[in-house]
Amino acid sequence: MRNYLFIVLTFLSISGCSQKPSEILEETNYESKSPTLEIVLKSYEVSSNFVENIYKNDKSKIELYIQLEENGTIEKVPNFNETPESYFSAYNLIRDEDGNIIYIAEFPMSESEDYNLSYKNYFDKKGNIIAFERRCNSFNSGCAEIIREESIYFYDASHLLVKKTYKITDGDNKEIDYKNCVFNYRFKYKQRMTLNEYMKKNKPYTK
Protein backbone atom coordinates (compact mmCIF):
# COMPACT_ATOMS: atom_id res chain seq x y z
CA MET A 1 0.00 0.00 0.00
CA ARG A 2 1.29 3.44 -0.88
CA ASN A 3 2.33 5.76 1.91
CA TYR A 4 0.94 9.22 2.48
CA LEU A 5 2.81 11.99 0.77
CA PHE A 6 5.59 13.89 2.45
CA ILE A 7 8.17 15.34 0.12
CA VAL A 8 11.50 16.68 1.26
CA LEU A 9 13.43 18.32 -1.54
CA THR A 10 16.96 19.60 -1.03
CA PHE A 11 18.18 22.12 -3.57
CA LEU A 12 21.48 23.85 -4.28
CA SER A 13 21.34 27.55 -3.54
CA ILE A 14 21.93 29.80 -6.53
CA SER A 15 22.78 33.47 -6.75
CA GLY A 16 19.87 35.84 -7.01
CA CYS A 17 17.26 33.52 -5.51
CA SER A 18 15.21 34.05 -2.41
CA GLN A 19 15.71 31.54 0.37
CA LYS A 20 14.01 28.24 -0.39
CA PRO A 21 12.04 26.40 2.27
CA SER A 22 13.94 23.30 3.39
CA GLU A 23 10.76 21.24 3.20
CA ILE A 24 8.43 21.37 0.21
CA LEU A 25 5.05 20.08 1.33
CA GLU A 26 2.09 19.46 -0.93
CA GLU A 27 0.51 22.77 0.10
CA THR A 28 3.71 24.81 -0.21
CA ASN A 29 3.70 27.90 -2.44
CA TYR A 30 7.14 29.17 -3.42
CA GLU A 31 8.65 31.50 -6.01
CA SER A 32 12.33 32.22 -6.45
CA LYS A 33 13.96 35.37 -7.80
CA SER A 34 15.84 33.38 -10.38
CA PRO A 35 16.47 35.25 -13.65
CA THR A 36 15.29 32.11 -15.46
CA LEU A 37 11.83 32.13 -13.86
CA GLU A 38 10.06 33.97 -16.69
CA ILE A 39 11.72 31.76 -19.30
CA VAL A 40 10.55 28.64 -17.47
CA LEU A 41 7.00 29.93 -17.12
CA LYS A 42 6.88 30.87 -20.81
CA SER A 43 8.16 27.42 -21.81
CA TYR A 44 5.46 25.83 -19.68
CA GLU A 45 2.79 28.05 -21.24
CA VAL A 46 3.86 27.10 -24.77
CA SER A 47 4.09 23.40 -23.94
CA SER A 48 0.82 23.20 -22.01
CA ASN A 49 -1.02 25.09 -24.77
CA PHE A 50 0.35 22.65 -27.35
CA VAL A 51 -0.80 19.68 -25.26
CA GLU A 52 -4.21 21.22 -24.61
CA ASN A 53 -4.68 21.81 -28.33
CA ILE A 54 -3.94 18.13 -29.03
CA TYR A 55 -6.54 17.04 -26.47
CA LYS A 56 -9.13 19.41 -27.92
CA ASN A 57 -8.51 19.10 -31.64
CA ASP A 58 -6.42 16.03 -32.52
CA LYS A 59 -6.72 13.22 -29.98
CA SER A 60 -5.37 10.77 -32.57
CA LYS A 61 -1.90 12.12 -31.70
CA ILE A 62 -2.18 10.95 -28.10
CA GLU A 63 -0.37 7.65 -27.56
CA LEU A 64 -2.17 5.44 -25.06
CA TYR A 65 -0.56 2.96 -22.69
CA ILE A 66 -1.78 0.77 -19.86
CA GLN A 67 -0.15 -1.02 -16.93
CA LEU A 68 -2.19 -3.87 -15.51
CA GLU A 69 -0.13 -4.48 -12.36
CA GLU A 70 2.14 -2.29 -10.24
CA ASN A 71 5.30 -4.06 -11.36
CA GLY A 72 3.93 -5.09 -14.74
CA THR A 73 4.91 -3.85 -18.18
CA ILE A 74 3.51 -0.68 -19.70
CA GLU A 75 2.02 -1.62 -23.04
CA LYS A 76 0.73 0.54 -25.89
CA VAL A 77 -2.96 0.11 -26.75
CA PRO A 78 -5.05 1.49 -29.65
CA ASN A 79 -7.73 2.82 -27.28
CA PHE A 80 -9.18 2.36 -23.80
CA ASN A 81 -12.47 0.86 -24.99
CA GLU A 82 -11.53 -2.64 -23.83
CA THR A 83 -9.71 -1.65 -20.67
CA PRO A 84 -10.03 -4.28 -17.91
CA GLU A 85 -12.20 -3.37 -14.93
CA SER A 86 -9.10 -3.41 -12.76
CA TYR A 87 -5.67 -2.08 -13.74
CA PHE A 88 -2.81 -0.24 -12.06
CA SER A 89 -2.39 2.84 -14.21
CA ALA A 90 -3.12 4.38 -17.63
CA TYR A 91 -0.77 6.72 -19.50
CA ASN A 92 -0.94 9.39 -22.20
CA LEU A 93 2.10 10.37 -24.26
CA ILE A 94 2.37 13.31 -26.68
CA ARG A 95 5.17 14.22 -29.10
CA ASP A 96 5.94 17.54 -30.77
CA GLU A 97 6.13 18.09 -34.54
CA ASP A 98 9.68 16.68 -34.60
CA GLY A 99 8.76 13.49 -32.76
CA ASN A 100 10.22 14.52 -29.41
CA ILE A 101 8.32 13.31 -26.35
CA ILE A 102 7.23 16.47 -24.53
CA TYR A 103 4.40 15.20 -22.33
CA ILE A 104 3.66 12.08 -20.30
CA ALA A 105 0.64 11.83 -18.03
CA GLU A 106 -0.06 9.01 -15.59
CA PHE A 107 -3.56 8.23 -14.32
CA PRO A 108 -3.52 5.69 -11.46
CA MET A 109 -6.73 3.73 -11.13
CA SER A 110 -9.00 4.16 -8.12
CA GLU A 111 -10.98 0.95 -7.66
CA SER A 112 -13.15 2.62 -5.01
CA GLU A 113 -13.68 5.67 -7.25
CA ASP A 114 -13.21 7.87 -4.20
CA TYR A 115 -10.53 9.89 -5.98
CA ASN A 116 -9.25 10.87 -9.41
CA LEU A 117 -5.49 11.34 -9.57
CA SER A 118 -3.04 12.40 -12.27
CA TYR A 119 0.69 13.09 -12.55
CA LYS A 120 1.71 15.13 -15.60
CA ASN A 121 5.26 15.66 -16.88
CA TYR A 122 6.24 18.39 -19.35
CA PHE A 123 9.66 18.04 -21.02
CA ASP A 124 11.58 20.35 -23.34
CA LYS A 125 13.07 19.21 -26.66
CA LYS A 126 16.27 18.15 -24.89
CA GLY A 127 14.37 15.98 -22.44
CA ASN A 128 14.68 18.22 -19.39
CA ILE A 129 11.70 18.60 -17.11
CA ILE A 130 9.88 21.93 -17.45
CA ALA A 131 7.03 21.27 -15.06
CA PHE A 132 5.45 18.50 -13.03
CA GLU A 133 1.78 18.61 -12.10
CA ARG A 134 -0.14 16.65 -9.51
CA ARG A 135 -3.93 16.92 -9.58
CA CYS A 136 -6.30 15.08 -7.28
CA ASN A 137 -10.07 15.27 -7.00
CA SER A 138 -11.41 13.37 -4.02
CA PHE A 139 -14.25 12.70 -1.61
CA ASN A 140 -14.17 12.04 2.16
CA SER A 141 -12.04 15.05 3.06
CA GLY A 142 -14.29 16.38 5.83
CA CYS A 143 -14.10 19.97 4.52
CA ALA A 144 -16.20 19.75 1.32
CA GLU A 145 -18.15 17.15 -0.58
CA ILE A 146 -15.45 17.22 -3.27
CA ILE A 147 -12.00 18.78 -3.10
CA ARG A 148 -9.71 19.53 -6.03
CA GLU A 149 -5.98 19.81 -5.37
CA GLU A 150 -3.48 21.18 -7.89
CA SER A 151 0.26 21.32 -7.35
CA ILE A 152 2.67 22.49 -10.06
CA TYR A 153 6.47 22.39 -9.78
CA PHE A 154 8.50 24.47 -12.25
CA TYR A 155 12.17 23.69 -13.00
CA ASP A 156 14.92 25.46 -14.92
CA ALA A 157 17.34 23.72 -17.32
CA SER A 158 19.61 22.83 -14.37
CA HIS A 159 16.69 21.04 -12.66
CA LEU A 160 16.46 23.66 -9.92
CA LEU A 161 13.02 24.45 -8.57
CA VAL A 162 12.12 28.05 -9.48
CA LYS A 163 8.45 28.00 -8.54
CA LYS A 164 5.89 25.79 -6.79
CA THR A 165 2.16 26.50 -6.68
CA TYR A 166 -0.66 24.90 -4.75
CA LYS A 167 -4.39 25.42 -5.01
CA ILE A 168 -7.31 23.67 -3.35
CA THR A 169 -10.97 24.26 -4.20
CA ASP A 170 -14.31 22.60 -3.62
CA GLY A 171 -16.59 21.11 -6.25
CA ASP A 172 -17.75 24.61 -7.25
CA ASN A 173 -14.13 25.78 -7.71
CA LYS A 174 -14.34 27.91 -4.58
CA GLU A 175 -11.04 28.15 -2.70
CA ILE A 176 -10.99 26.47 0.71
CA ASP A 177 -8.51 26.20 3.58
CA TYR A 178 -6.49 22.99 3.35
CA LYS A 179 -6.02 23.04 7.14
CA ASN A 180 -9.66 22.01 7.55
CA CYS A 181 -9.31 18.97 5.29
CA VAL A 182 -8.30 15.36 5.74
CA PHE A 183 -6.19 14.01 2.87
CA ASN A 184 -6.70 10.28 2.47
CA TYR A 185 -5.26 10.09 -1.03
CA ARG A 186 -1.91 11.83 -0.83
CA PHE A 187 0.26 9.01 -2.05
CA LYS A 188 4.02 9.04 -2.36
CA TYR A 189 5.29 10.11 -5.78
CA LYS A 190 8.66 10.75 -7.38
CA GLN A 191 9.50 13.42 -9.92
CA ARG A 192 11.89 12.57 -12.77
CA MET A 193 14.13 15.44 -13.84
CA THR A 194 14.80 14.13 -17.36
CA LEU A 195 12.98 12.11 -19.98
CA ASN A 196 15.83 9.58 -19.94
CA GLU A 197 15.39 9.09 -16.22
CA TYR A 198 11.67 8.60 -16.72
CA MET A 199 12.23 6.09 -19.51
CA LYS A 200 14.66 4.06 -17.42
CA LYS A 201 11.91 3.71 -14.86
CA ASN A 202 9.34 2.86 -17.55
CA LYS A 203 11.31 0.95 -20.19
CA PRO A 204 8.36 -0.25 -22.28
CA TYR A 205 7.84 3.32 -23.43
CA THR A 206 10.97 3.02 -25.54
CA LYS A 207 9.60 0.09 -27.57
CSV table of C-alpha atoms in Angstrom, one decimal:
chain,number,residue,atom,x,y,z
A,1,MET,CA,0.0,0.0,0.0
A,2,ARG,CA,1.3,3.4,-0.9
A,3,ASN,CA,2.3,5.8,1.9
A,4,TYR,CA,0.9,9.2,2.5
A,5,LEU,CA,2.8,12.0,0.8
A,6,PHE,CA,5.6,13.9,2.4
A,7,ILE,CA,8.2,15.3,0.1
A,8,VAL,CA,11.5,16.7,1.3
A,9,LEU,CA,13.4,18.3,-1.5
A,10,THR,CA,17.0,19.6,-1.0
A,11,PHE,CA,18.2,22.1,-3.6
A,12,LEU,CA,21.5,23.8,-4.3
A,13,SER,CA,21.3,27.6,-3.5
A,14,ILE,CA,21.9,29.8,-6.5
A,15,SER,CA,22.8,33.5,-6.7
A,16,GLY,CA,19.9,35.8,-7.0
A,17,CYS,CA,17.3,33.5,-5.5
A,18,SER,CA,15.2,34.1,-2.4
A,19,GLN,CA,15.7,31.5,0.4
A,20,LYS,CA,14.0,28.2,-0.4
A,21,PRO,CA,12.0,26.4,2.3
A,22,SER,CA,13.9,23.3,3.4
A,23,GLU,CA,10.8,21.2,3.2
A,24,ILE,CA,8.4,21.4,0.2
A,25,LEU,CA,5.0,20.1,1.3
A,26,GLU,CA,2.1,19.5,-0.9
A,27,GLU,CA,0.5,22.8,0.1
A,28,THR,CA,3.7,24.8,-0.2
A,29,ASN,CA,3.7,27.9,-2.4
A,30,TYR,CA,7.1,29.2,-3.4
A,31,GLU,CA,8.6,31.5,-6.0
A,32,SER,CA,12.3,32.2,-6.4
A,33,LYS,CA,14.0,35.4,-7.8
A,34,SER,CA,15.8,33.4,-10.4
A,35,PRO,CA,16.5,35.2,-13.7
A,36,THR,CA,15.3,32.1,-15.5
A,37,LEU,CA,11.8,32.1,-13.9
A,38,GLU,CA,10.1,34.0,-16.7
A,39,ILE,CA,11.7,31.8,-19.3
A,40,VAL,CA,10.5,28.6,-17.5
A,41,LEU,CA,7.0,29.9,-17.1
A,42,LYS,CA,6.9,30.9,-20.8
A,43,SER,CA,8.2,27.4,-21.8
A,44,TYR,CA,5.5,25.8,-19.7
A,45,GLU,CA,2.8,28.0,-21.2
A,46,VAL,CA,3.9,27.1,-24.8
A,47,SER,CA,4.1,23.4,-23.9
A,48,SER,CA,0.8,23.2,-22.0
A,49,ASN,CA,-1.0,25.1,-24.8
A,50,PHE,CA,0.4,22.7,-27.4
A,51,VAL,CA,-0.8,19.7,-25.3
A,52,GLU,CA,-4.2,21.2,-24.6
A,53,ASN,CA,-4.7,21.8,-28.3
A,54,ILE,CA,-3.9,18.1,-29.0
A,55,TYR,CA,-6.5,17.0,-26.5
A,56,LYS,CA,-9.1,19.4,-27.9
A,57,ASN,CA,-8.5,19.1,-31.6
A,58,ASP,CA,-6.4,16.0,-32.5
A,59,LYS,CA,-6.7,13.2,-30.0
A,60,SER,CA,-5.4,10.8,-32.6
A,61,LYS,CA,-1.9,12.1,-31.7
A,62,ILE,CA,-2.2,11.0,-28.1
A,63,GLU,CA,-0.4,7.7,-27.6
A,64,LEU,CA,-2.2,5.4,-25.1
A,65,TYR,CA,-0.6,3.0,-22.7
A,66,ILE,CA,-1.8,0.8,-19.9
A,67,GLN,CA,-0.1,-1.0,-16.9
A,68,LEU,CA,-2.2,-3.9,-15.5
A,69,GLU,CA,-0.1,-4.5,-12.4
A,70,GLU,CA,2.1,-2.3,-10.2
A,71,ASN,CA,5.3,-4.1,-11.4
A,72,GLY,CA,3.9,-5.1,-14.7
A,73,THR,CA,4.9,-3.9,-18.2
A,74,ILE,CA,3.5,-0.7,-19.7
A,75,GLU,CA,2.0,-1.6,-23.0
A,76,LYS,CA,0.7,0.5,-25.9
A,77,VAL,CA,-3.0,0.1,-26.7
A,78,PRO,CA,-5.1,1.5,-29.7
A,79,ASN,CA,-7.7,2.8,-27.3
A,80,PHE,CA,-9.2,2.4,-23.8
A,81,ASN,CA,-12.5,0.9,-25.0
A,82,GLU,CA,-11.5,-2.6,-23.8
A,83,THR,CA,-9.7,-1.6,-20.7
A,84,PRO,CA,-10.0,-4.3,-17.9
A,85,GLU,CA,-12.2,-3.4,-14.9
A,86,SER,CA,-9.1,-3.4,-12.8
A,87,TYR,CA,-5.7,-2.1,-13.7
A,88,PHE,CA,-2.8,-0.2,-12.1
A,89,SER,CA,-2.4,2.8,-14.2
A,90,ALA,CA,-3.1,4.4,-17.6
A,91,TYR,CA,-0.8,6.7,-19.5
A,92,ASN,CA,-0.9,9.4,-22.2
A,93,LEU,CA,2.1,10.4,-24.3
A,94,ILE,CA,2.4,13.3,-26.7
A,95,ARG,CA,5.2,14.2,-29.1
A,96,ASP,CA,5.9,17.5,-30.8
A,97,GLU,CA,6.1,18.1,-34.5
A,98,ASP,CA,9.7,16.7,-34.6
A,99,GLY,CA,8.8,13.5,-32.8
A,100,ASN,CA,10.2,14.5,-29.4
A,101,ILE,CA,8.3,13.3,-26.4
A,102,ILE,CA,7.2,16.5,-24.5
A,103,TYR,CA,4.4,15.2,-22.3
A,104,ILE,CA,3.7,12.1,-20.3
A,105,ALA,CA,0.6,11.8,-18.0
A,106,GLU,CA,-0.1,9.0,-15.6
A,107,PHE,CA,-3.6,8.2,-14.3
A,108,PRO,CA,-3.5,5.7,-11.5
A,109,MET,CA,-6.7,3.7,-11.1
A,110,SER,CA,-9.0,4.2,-8.1
A,111,GLU,CA,-11.0,1.0,-7.7
A,112,SER,CA,-13.1,2.6,-5.0
A,113,GLU,CA,-13.7,5.7,-7.3
A,114,ASP,CA,-13.2,7.9,-4.2
A,115,TYR,CA,-10.5,9.9,-6.0
A,116,ASN,CA,-9.3,10.9,-9.4
A,117,LEU,CA,-5.5,11.3,-9.6
A,118,SER,CA,-3.0,12.4,-12.3
A,119,TYR,CA,0.7,13.1,-12.5
A,120,LYS,CA,1.7,15.1,-15.6
A,121,ASN,CA,5.3,15.7,-16.9
A,122,TYR,CA,6.2,18.4,-19.3
A,123,PHE,CA,9.7,18.0,-21.0
A,124,ASP,CA,11.6,20.4,-23.3
A,125,LYS,CA,13.1,19.2,-26.7
A,126,LYS,CA,16.3,18.1,-24.9
A,127,GLY,CA,14.4,16.0,-22.4
A,128,ASN,CA,14.7,18.2,-19.4
A,129,ILE,CA,11.7,18.6,-17.1
A,130,ILE,CA,9.9,21.9,-17.4
A,131,ALA,CA,7.0,21.3,-15.1
A,132,PHE,CA,5.4,18.5,-13.0
A,133,GLU,CA,1.8,18.6,-12.1
A,134,ARG,CA,-0.1,16.6,-9.5
A,135,ARG,CA,-3.9,16.9,-9.6
A,136,CYS,CA,-6.3,15.1,-7.3
A,137,ASN,CA,-10.1,15.3,-7.0
A,138,SER,CA,-11.4,13.4,-4.0
A,139,PHE,CA,-14.3,12.7,-1.6
A,140,ASN,CA,-14.2,12.0,2.2
A,141,SER,CA,-12.0,15.1,3.1
A,142,GLY,CA,-14.3,16.4,5.8
A,143,CYS,CA,-14.1,20.0,4.5
A,144,ALA,CA,-16.2,19.7,1.3
A,145,GLU,CA,-18.1,17.2,-0.6
A,146,ILE,CA,-15.5,17.2,-3.3
A,147,ILE,CA,-12.0,18.8,-3.1
A,148,ARG,CA,-9.7,19.5,-6.0
A,149,GLU,CA,-6.0,19.8,-5.4
A,150,GLU,CA,-3.5,21.2,-7.9
A,151,SER,CA,0.3,21.3,-7.3
A,152,ILE,CA,2.7,22.5,-10.1
A,153,TYR,CA,6.5,22.4,-9.8
A,154,PHE,CA,8.5,24.5,-12.3
A,155,TYR,CA,12.2,23.7,-13.0
A,156,ASP,CA,14.9,25.5,-14.9
A,157,ALA,CA,17.3,23.7,-17.3
A,158,SER,CA,19.6,22.8,-14.4
A,159,HIS,CA,16.7,21.0,-12.7
A,160,LEU,CA,16.5,23.7,-9.9
A,161,LEU,CA,13.0,24.5,-8.6
A,162,VAL,CA,12.1,28.1,-9.5
A,163,LYS,CA,8.5,28.0,-8.5
A,164,LYS,CA,5.9,25.8,-6.8
A,165,THR,CA,2.2,26.5,-6.7
A,166,TYR,CA,-0.7,24.9,-4.8
A,167,LYS,CA,-4.4,25.4,-5.0
A,168,ILE,CA,-7.3,23.7,-3.4
A,169,THR,CA,-11.0,24.3,-4.2
A,170,ASP,CA,-14.3,22.6,-3.6
A,171,GLY,CA,-16.6,21.1,-6.3
A,172,ASP,CA,-17.8,24.6,-7.2
A,173,ASN,CA,-14.1,25.8,-7.7
A,174,LYS,CA,-14.3,27.9,-4.6
A,175,GLU,CA,-11.0,28.2,-2.7
A,176,ILE,CA,-11.0,26.5,0.7
A,177,ASP,CA,-8.5,26.2,3.6
A,178,TYR,CA,-6.5,23.0,3.4
A,179,LYS,CA,-6.0,23.0,7.1
A,180,ASN,CA,-9.7,22.0,7.5
A,181,CYS,CA,-9.3,19.0,5.3
A,182,VAL,CA,-8.3,15.4,5.7
A,183,PHE,CA,-6.2,14.0,2.9
A,184,ASN,CA,-6.7,10.3,2.5
A,185,TYR,CA,-5.3,10.1,-1.0
A,186,ARG,CA,-1.9,11.8,-0.8
A,187,PHE,CA,0.3,9.0,-2.0
A,188,LYS,CA,4.0,9.0,-2.4
A,189,TYR,CA,5.3,10.1,-5.8
A,190,LYS,CA,8.7,10.8,-7.4
A,191,GLN,CA,9.5,13.4,-9.9
A,192,ARG,CA,11.9,12.6,-12.8
A,193,MET,CA,14.1,15.4,-13.8
A,194,THR,CA,14.8,14.1,-17.4
A,195,LEU,CA,13.0,12.1,-20.0
A,196,ASN,CA,15.8,9.6,-19.9
A,197,GLU,CA,15.4,9.1,-16.2
A,198,TYR,CA,11.7,8.6,-16.7
A,199,MET,CA,12.2,6.1,-19.5
A,200,LYS,CA,14.7,4.1,-17.4
A,201,LYS,CA,11.9,3.7,-14.9
A,202,ASN,CA,9.3,2.9,-17.5
A,203,LYS,CA,11.3,1.0,-20.2
A,204,PRO,CA,8.4,-0.3,-22.3
A,205,TYR,CA,7.8,3.3,-23.4
A,206,THR,CA,11.0,3.0,-25.5
A,207,LYS,CA,9.6,0.1,-27.6
